[in-house]
PDB file of C-alpha atoms in Angstrom:
ATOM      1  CA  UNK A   1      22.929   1.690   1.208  1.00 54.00           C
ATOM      2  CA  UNK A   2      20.405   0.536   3.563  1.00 65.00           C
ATOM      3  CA  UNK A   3      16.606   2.093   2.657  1.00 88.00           C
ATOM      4  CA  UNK A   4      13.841   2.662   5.259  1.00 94.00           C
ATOM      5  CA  UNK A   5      10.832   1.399   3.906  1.00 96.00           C
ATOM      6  CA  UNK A   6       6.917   2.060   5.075  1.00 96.00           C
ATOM      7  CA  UNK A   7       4.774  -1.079   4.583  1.00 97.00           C
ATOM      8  CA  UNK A   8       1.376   0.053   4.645  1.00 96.00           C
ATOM      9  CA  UNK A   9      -1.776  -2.416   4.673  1.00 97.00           C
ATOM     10  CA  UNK A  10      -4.400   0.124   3.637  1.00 95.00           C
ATOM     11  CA  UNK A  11      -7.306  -2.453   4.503  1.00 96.00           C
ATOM     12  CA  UNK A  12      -9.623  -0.676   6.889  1.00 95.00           C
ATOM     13  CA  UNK A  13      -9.672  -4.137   8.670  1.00 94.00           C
ATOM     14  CA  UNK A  14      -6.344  -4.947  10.545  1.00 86.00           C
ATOM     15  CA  UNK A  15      -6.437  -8.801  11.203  1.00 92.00           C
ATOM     16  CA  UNK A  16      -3.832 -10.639  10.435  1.00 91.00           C
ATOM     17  CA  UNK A  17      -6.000 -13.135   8.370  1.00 92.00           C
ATOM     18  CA  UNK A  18      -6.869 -10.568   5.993  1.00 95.00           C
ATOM     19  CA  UNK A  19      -4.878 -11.426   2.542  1.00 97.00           C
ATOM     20  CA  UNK A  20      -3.332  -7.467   2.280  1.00 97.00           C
ATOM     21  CA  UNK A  21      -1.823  -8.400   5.877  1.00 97.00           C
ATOM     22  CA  UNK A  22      -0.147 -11.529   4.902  1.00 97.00           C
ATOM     23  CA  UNK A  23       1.247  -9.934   1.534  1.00 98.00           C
ATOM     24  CA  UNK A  24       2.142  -6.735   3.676  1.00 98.00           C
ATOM     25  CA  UNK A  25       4.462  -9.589   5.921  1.00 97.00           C
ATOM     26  CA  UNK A  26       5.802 -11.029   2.975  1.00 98.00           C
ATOM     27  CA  UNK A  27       7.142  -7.898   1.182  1.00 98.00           C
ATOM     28  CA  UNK A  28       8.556  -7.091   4.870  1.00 97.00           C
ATOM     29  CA  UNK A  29      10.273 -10.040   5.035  1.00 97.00           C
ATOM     30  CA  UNK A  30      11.718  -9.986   2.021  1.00 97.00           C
ATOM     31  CA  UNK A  31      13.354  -6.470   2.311  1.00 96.00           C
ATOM     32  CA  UNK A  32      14.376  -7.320   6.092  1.00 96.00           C
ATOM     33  CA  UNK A  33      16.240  -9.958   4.354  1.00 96.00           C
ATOM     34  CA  UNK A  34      17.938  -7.663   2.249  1.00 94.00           C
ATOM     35  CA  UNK A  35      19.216  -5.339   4.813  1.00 94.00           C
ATOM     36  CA  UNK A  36      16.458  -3.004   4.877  1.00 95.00           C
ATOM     37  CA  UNK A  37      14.848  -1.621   7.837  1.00 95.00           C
ATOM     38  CA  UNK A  38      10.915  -1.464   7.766  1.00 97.00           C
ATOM     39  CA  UNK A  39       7.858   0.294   9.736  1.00 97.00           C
ATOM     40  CA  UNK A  40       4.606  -1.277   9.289  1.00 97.00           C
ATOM     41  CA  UNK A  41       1.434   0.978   9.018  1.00 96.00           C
ATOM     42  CA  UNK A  42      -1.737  -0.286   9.434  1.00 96.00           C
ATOM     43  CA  UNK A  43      -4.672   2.117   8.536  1.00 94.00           C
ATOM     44  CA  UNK A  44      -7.690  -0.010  10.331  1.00 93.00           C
ATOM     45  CA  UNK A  45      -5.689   0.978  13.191  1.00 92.00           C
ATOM     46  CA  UNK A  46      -5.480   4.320  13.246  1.00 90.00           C
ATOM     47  CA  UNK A  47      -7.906   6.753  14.620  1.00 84.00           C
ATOM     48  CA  UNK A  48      -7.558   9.359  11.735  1.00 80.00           C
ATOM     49  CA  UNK A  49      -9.969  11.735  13.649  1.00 77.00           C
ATOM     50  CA  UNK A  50      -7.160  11.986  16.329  1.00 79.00           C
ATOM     51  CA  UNK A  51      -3.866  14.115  16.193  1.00 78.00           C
ATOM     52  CA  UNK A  52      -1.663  11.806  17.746  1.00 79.00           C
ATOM     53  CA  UNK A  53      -2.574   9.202  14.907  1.00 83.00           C
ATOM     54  CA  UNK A  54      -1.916  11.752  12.211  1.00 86.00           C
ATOM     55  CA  UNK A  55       1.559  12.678  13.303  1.00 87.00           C
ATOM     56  CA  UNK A  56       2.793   9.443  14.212  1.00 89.00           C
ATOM     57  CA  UNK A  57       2.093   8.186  10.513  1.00 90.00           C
ATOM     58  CA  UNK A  58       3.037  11.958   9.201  1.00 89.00           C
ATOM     59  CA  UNK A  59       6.518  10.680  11.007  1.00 91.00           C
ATOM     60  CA  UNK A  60       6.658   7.438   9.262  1.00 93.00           C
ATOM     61  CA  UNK A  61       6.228   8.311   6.274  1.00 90.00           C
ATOM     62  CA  UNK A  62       8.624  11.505   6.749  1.00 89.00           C
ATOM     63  CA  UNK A  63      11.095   8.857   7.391  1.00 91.00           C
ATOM     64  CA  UNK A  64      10.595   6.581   4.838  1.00 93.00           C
ATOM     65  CA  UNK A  65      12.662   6.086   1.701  1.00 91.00           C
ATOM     66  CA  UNK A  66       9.932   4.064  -0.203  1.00 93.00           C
ATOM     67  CA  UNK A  67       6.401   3.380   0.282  1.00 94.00           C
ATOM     68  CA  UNK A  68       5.082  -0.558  -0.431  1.00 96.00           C
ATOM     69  CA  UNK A  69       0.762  -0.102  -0.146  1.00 95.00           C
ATOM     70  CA  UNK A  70      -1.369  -2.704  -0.548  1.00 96.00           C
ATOM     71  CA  UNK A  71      -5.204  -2.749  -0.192  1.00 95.00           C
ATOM     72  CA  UNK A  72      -7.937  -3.758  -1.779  1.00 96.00           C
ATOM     73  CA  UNK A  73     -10.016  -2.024  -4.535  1.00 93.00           C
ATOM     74  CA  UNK A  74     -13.604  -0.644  -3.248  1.00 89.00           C
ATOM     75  CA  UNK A  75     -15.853   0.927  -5.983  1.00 85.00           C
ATOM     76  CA  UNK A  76     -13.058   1.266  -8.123  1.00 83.00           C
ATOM     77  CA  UNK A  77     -10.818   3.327  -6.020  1.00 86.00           C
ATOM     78  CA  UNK A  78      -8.916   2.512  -2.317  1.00 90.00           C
ATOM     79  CA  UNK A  79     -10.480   2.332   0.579  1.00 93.00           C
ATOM     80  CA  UNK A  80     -11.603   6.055   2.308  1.00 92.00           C
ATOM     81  CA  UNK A  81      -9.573   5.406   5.247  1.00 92.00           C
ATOM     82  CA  UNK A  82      -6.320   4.932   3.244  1.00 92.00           C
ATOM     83  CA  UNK A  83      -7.172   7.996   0.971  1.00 90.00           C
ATOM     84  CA  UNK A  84      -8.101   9.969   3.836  1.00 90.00           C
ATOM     85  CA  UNK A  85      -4.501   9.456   5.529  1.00 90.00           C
ATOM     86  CA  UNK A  86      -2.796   9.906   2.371  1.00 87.00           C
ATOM     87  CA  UNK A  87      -4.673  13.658   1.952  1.00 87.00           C
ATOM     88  CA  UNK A  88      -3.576  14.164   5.730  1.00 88.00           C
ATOM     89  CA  UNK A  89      -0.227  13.098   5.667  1.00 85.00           C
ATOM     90  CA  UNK A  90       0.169  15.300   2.318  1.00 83.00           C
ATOM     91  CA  UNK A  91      -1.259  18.634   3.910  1.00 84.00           C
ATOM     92  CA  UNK A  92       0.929  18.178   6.505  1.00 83.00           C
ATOM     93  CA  UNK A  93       3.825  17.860   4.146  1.00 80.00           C
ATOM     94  CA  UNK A  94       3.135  20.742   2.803  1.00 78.00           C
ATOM     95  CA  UNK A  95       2.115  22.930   6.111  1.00 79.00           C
ATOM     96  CA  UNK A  96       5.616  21.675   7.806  1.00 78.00           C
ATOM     97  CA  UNK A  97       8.070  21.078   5.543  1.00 73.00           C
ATOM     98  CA  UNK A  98       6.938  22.862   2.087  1.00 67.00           C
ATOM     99  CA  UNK A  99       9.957  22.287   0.465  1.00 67.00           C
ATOM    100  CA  UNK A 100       9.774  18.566   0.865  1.00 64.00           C
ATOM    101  CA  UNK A 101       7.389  18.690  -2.383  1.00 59.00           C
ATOM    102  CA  UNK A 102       8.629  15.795  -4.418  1.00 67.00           C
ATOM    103  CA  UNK A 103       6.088  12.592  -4.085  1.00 75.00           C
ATOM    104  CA  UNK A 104       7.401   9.298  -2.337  1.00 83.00           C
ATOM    105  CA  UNK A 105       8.333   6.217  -5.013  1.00 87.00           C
ATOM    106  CA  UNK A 106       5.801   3.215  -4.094  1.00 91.00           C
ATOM    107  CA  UNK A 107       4.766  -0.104  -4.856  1.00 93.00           C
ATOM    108  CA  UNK A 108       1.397  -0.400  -5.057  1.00 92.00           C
ATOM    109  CA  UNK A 109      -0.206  -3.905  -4.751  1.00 95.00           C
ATOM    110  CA  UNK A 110      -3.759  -3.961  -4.997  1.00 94.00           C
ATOM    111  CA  UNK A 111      -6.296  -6.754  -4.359  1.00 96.00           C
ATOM    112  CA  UNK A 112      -9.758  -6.850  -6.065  1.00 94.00           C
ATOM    113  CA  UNK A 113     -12.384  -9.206  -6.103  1.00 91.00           C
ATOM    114  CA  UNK A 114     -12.948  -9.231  -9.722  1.00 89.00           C
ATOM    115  CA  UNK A 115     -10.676 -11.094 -12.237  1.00 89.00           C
ATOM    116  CA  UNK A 116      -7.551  -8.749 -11.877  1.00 89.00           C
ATOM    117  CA  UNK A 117      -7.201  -8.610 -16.424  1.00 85.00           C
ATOM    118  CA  UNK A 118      -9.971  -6.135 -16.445  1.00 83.00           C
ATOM    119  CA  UNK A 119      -8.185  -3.663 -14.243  1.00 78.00           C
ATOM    120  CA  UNK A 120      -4.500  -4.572 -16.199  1.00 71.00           C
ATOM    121  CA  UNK A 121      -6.649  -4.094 -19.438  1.00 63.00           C
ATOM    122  CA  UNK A 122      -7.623  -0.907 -18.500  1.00 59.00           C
ATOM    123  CA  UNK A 123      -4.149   0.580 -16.959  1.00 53.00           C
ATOM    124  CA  UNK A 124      -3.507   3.350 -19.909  1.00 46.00           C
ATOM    125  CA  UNK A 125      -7.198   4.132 -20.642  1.00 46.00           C
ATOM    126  CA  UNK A 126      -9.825   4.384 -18.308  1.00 44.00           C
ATOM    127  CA  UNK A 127      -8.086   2.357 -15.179  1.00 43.00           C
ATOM    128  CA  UNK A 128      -9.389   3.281 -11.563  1.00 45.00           C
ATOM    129  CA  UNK A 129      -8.387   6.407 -10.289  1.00 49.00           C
ATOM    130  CA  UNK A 130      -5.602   5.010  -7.610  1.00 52.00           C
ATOM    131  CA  UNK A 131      -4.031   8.109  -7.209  1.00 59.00           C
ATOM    132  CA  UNK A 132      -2.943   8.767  -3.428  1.00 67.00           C
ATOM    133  CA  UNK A 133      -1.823  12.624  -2.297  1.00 68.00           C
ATOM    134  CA  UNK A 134       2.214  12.830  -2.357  1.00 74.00           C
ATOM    135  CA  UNK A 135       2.651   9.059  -3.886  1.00 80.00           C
ATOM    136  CA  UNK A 136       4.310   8.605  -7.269  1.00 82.00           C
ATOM    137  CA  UNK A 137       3.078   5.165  -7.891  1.00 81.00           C
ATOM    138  CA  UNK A 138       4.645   2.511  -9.655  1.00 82.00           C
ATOM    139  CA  UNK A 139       2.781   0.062 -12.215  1.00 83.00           C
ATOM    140  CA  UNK A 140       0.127  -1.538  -9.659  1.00 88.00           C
ATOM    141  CA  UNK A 141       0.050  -5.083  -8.987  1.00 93.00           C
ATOM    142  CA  UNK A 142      -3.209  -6.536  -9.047  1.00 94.00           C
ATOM    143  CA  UNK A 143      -4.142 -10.011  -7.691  1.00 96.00           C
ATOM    144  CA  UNK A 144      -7.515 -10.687  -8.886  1.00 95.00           C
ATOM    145  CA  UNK A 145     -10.569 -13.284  -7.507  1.00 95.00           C
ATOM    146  CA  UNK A 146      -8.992 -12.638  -4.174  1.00 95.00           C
ATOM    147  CA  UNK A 147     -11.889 -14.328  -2.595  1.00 93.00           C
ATOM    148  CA  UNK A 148     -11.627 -17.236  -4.650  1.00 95.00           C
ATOM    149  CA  UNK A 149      -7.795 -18.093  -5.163  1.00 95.00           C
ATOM    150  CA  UNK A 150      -6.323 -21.658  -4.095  1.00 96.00           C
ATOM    151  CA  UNK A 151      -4.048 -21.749  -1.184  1.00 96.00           C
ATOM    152  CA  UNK A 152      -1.451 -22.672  -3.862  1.00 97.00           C
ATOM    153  CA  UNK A 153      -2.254 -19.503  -5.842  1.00 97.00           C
ATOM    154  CA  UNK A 154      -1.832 -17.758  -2.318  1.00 97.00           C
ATOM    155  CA  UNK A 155       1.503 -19.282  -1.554  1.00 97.00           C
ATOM    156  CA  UNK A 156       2.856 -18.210  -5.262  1.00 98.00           C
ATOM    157  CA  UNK A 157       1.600 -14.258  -4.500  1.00 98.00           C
ATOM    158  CA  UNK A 158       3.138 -14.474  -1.145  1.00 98.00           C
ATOM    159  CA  UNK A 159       6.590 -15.681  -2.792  1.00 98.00           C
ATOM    160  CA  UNK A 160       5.992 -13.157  -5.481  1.00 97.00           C
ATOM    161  CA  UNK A 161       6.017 -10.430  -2.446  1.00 97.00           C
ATOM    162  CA  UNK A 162       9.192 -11.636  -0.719  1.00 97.00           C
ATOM    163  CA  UNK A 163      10.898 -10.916  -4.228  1.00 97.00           C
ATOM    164  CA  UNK A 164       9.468  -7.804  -4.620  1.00 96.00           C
ATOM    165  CA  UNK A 165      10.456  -6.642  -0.954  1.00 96.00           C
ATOM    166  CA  UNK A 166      14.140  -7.889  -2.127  1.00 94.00           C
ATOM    167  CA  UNK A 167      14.531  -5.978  -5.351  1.00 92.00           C
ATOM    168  CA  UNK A 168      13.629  -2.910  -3.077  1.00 81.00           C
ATOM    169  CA  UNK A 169      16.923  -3.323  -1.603  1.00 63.00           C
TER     170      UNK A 169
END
């Protein structure tokens, strides 16, 4: 069975050199190349103000299977934009289809400038609130000193993606 997956880079800036973008390709690629089909979402551009960008993710997301989010952690929680289009997309849920209540499976890959052990550390006690309305997260990834990894720490996480996009399938 073929699953429709909704890659979403939940960085409130959408170039492509932006490390959430390239990990966003990776776990794409990796699930195109088992069979998957995916939708990309990228919240820097939407204009959540606007109707038309509200119901054109609403539809995505209606239509996905699984959820893969990445972004990066901003005073301990995601970024507004991303939380703000997770509350929308859940009231609509529940205004339009309100028997559509159970929350969406996702991978949740998070970047953070700080050494990613004190956010793994802190998982089961007092971890960052990263819930998002109608998600049922997995166990977060982090990748830590995102500003400072090597390019050969880069290549590993992008690998580490691909697989993850595969075992999706």
């Amino acid at each position: 069975m073929s699953r429709n997956i909704l890659v979403v880079n939940g960085h409130p800036d959408p170039r492509p050199e932006r490390f959430c973008a390239a990990l966003c390709e990776a776990f794409s690629a990796g699930a195109q190349a088992k069979g998957c089909a995916t939708r990309r979402l990228d919240v820097g551009t939407l204009n959540l103000p606007a109707l038309d960008g509200i119901e054109s993710a609403y539809r995505l997301f209606r239509a996905a299977d699984r959820l893969a989010i990445f972004y990066p952690l901003w005073a301990d929680a995601p970024p507004t934009e991303l939380r703000q289009l997770f509350d929308y997309v859940s009231r609509l849920t529940a205004h339009l289809d309100p028997a559509r209540t159970a929350a969406k499976v996702a991978r949740v890959v998070v970047t953070t400038a700080l050494p990613a052990f004190l956010y793994r550390t802190k998982q089961h006690d007092d971890a960052p609130r990263l819930s998002l309305a109608g998600v049922q997260a997995q166990e977060p990834t982090f990748i830590g000193s995102v500003e400072s990894i090597s390019d050969d720490q880069r290549v590993r996480w992008l690998a580490e993606m691909r697989g993850y996009g595969k075992s999706c399938a």
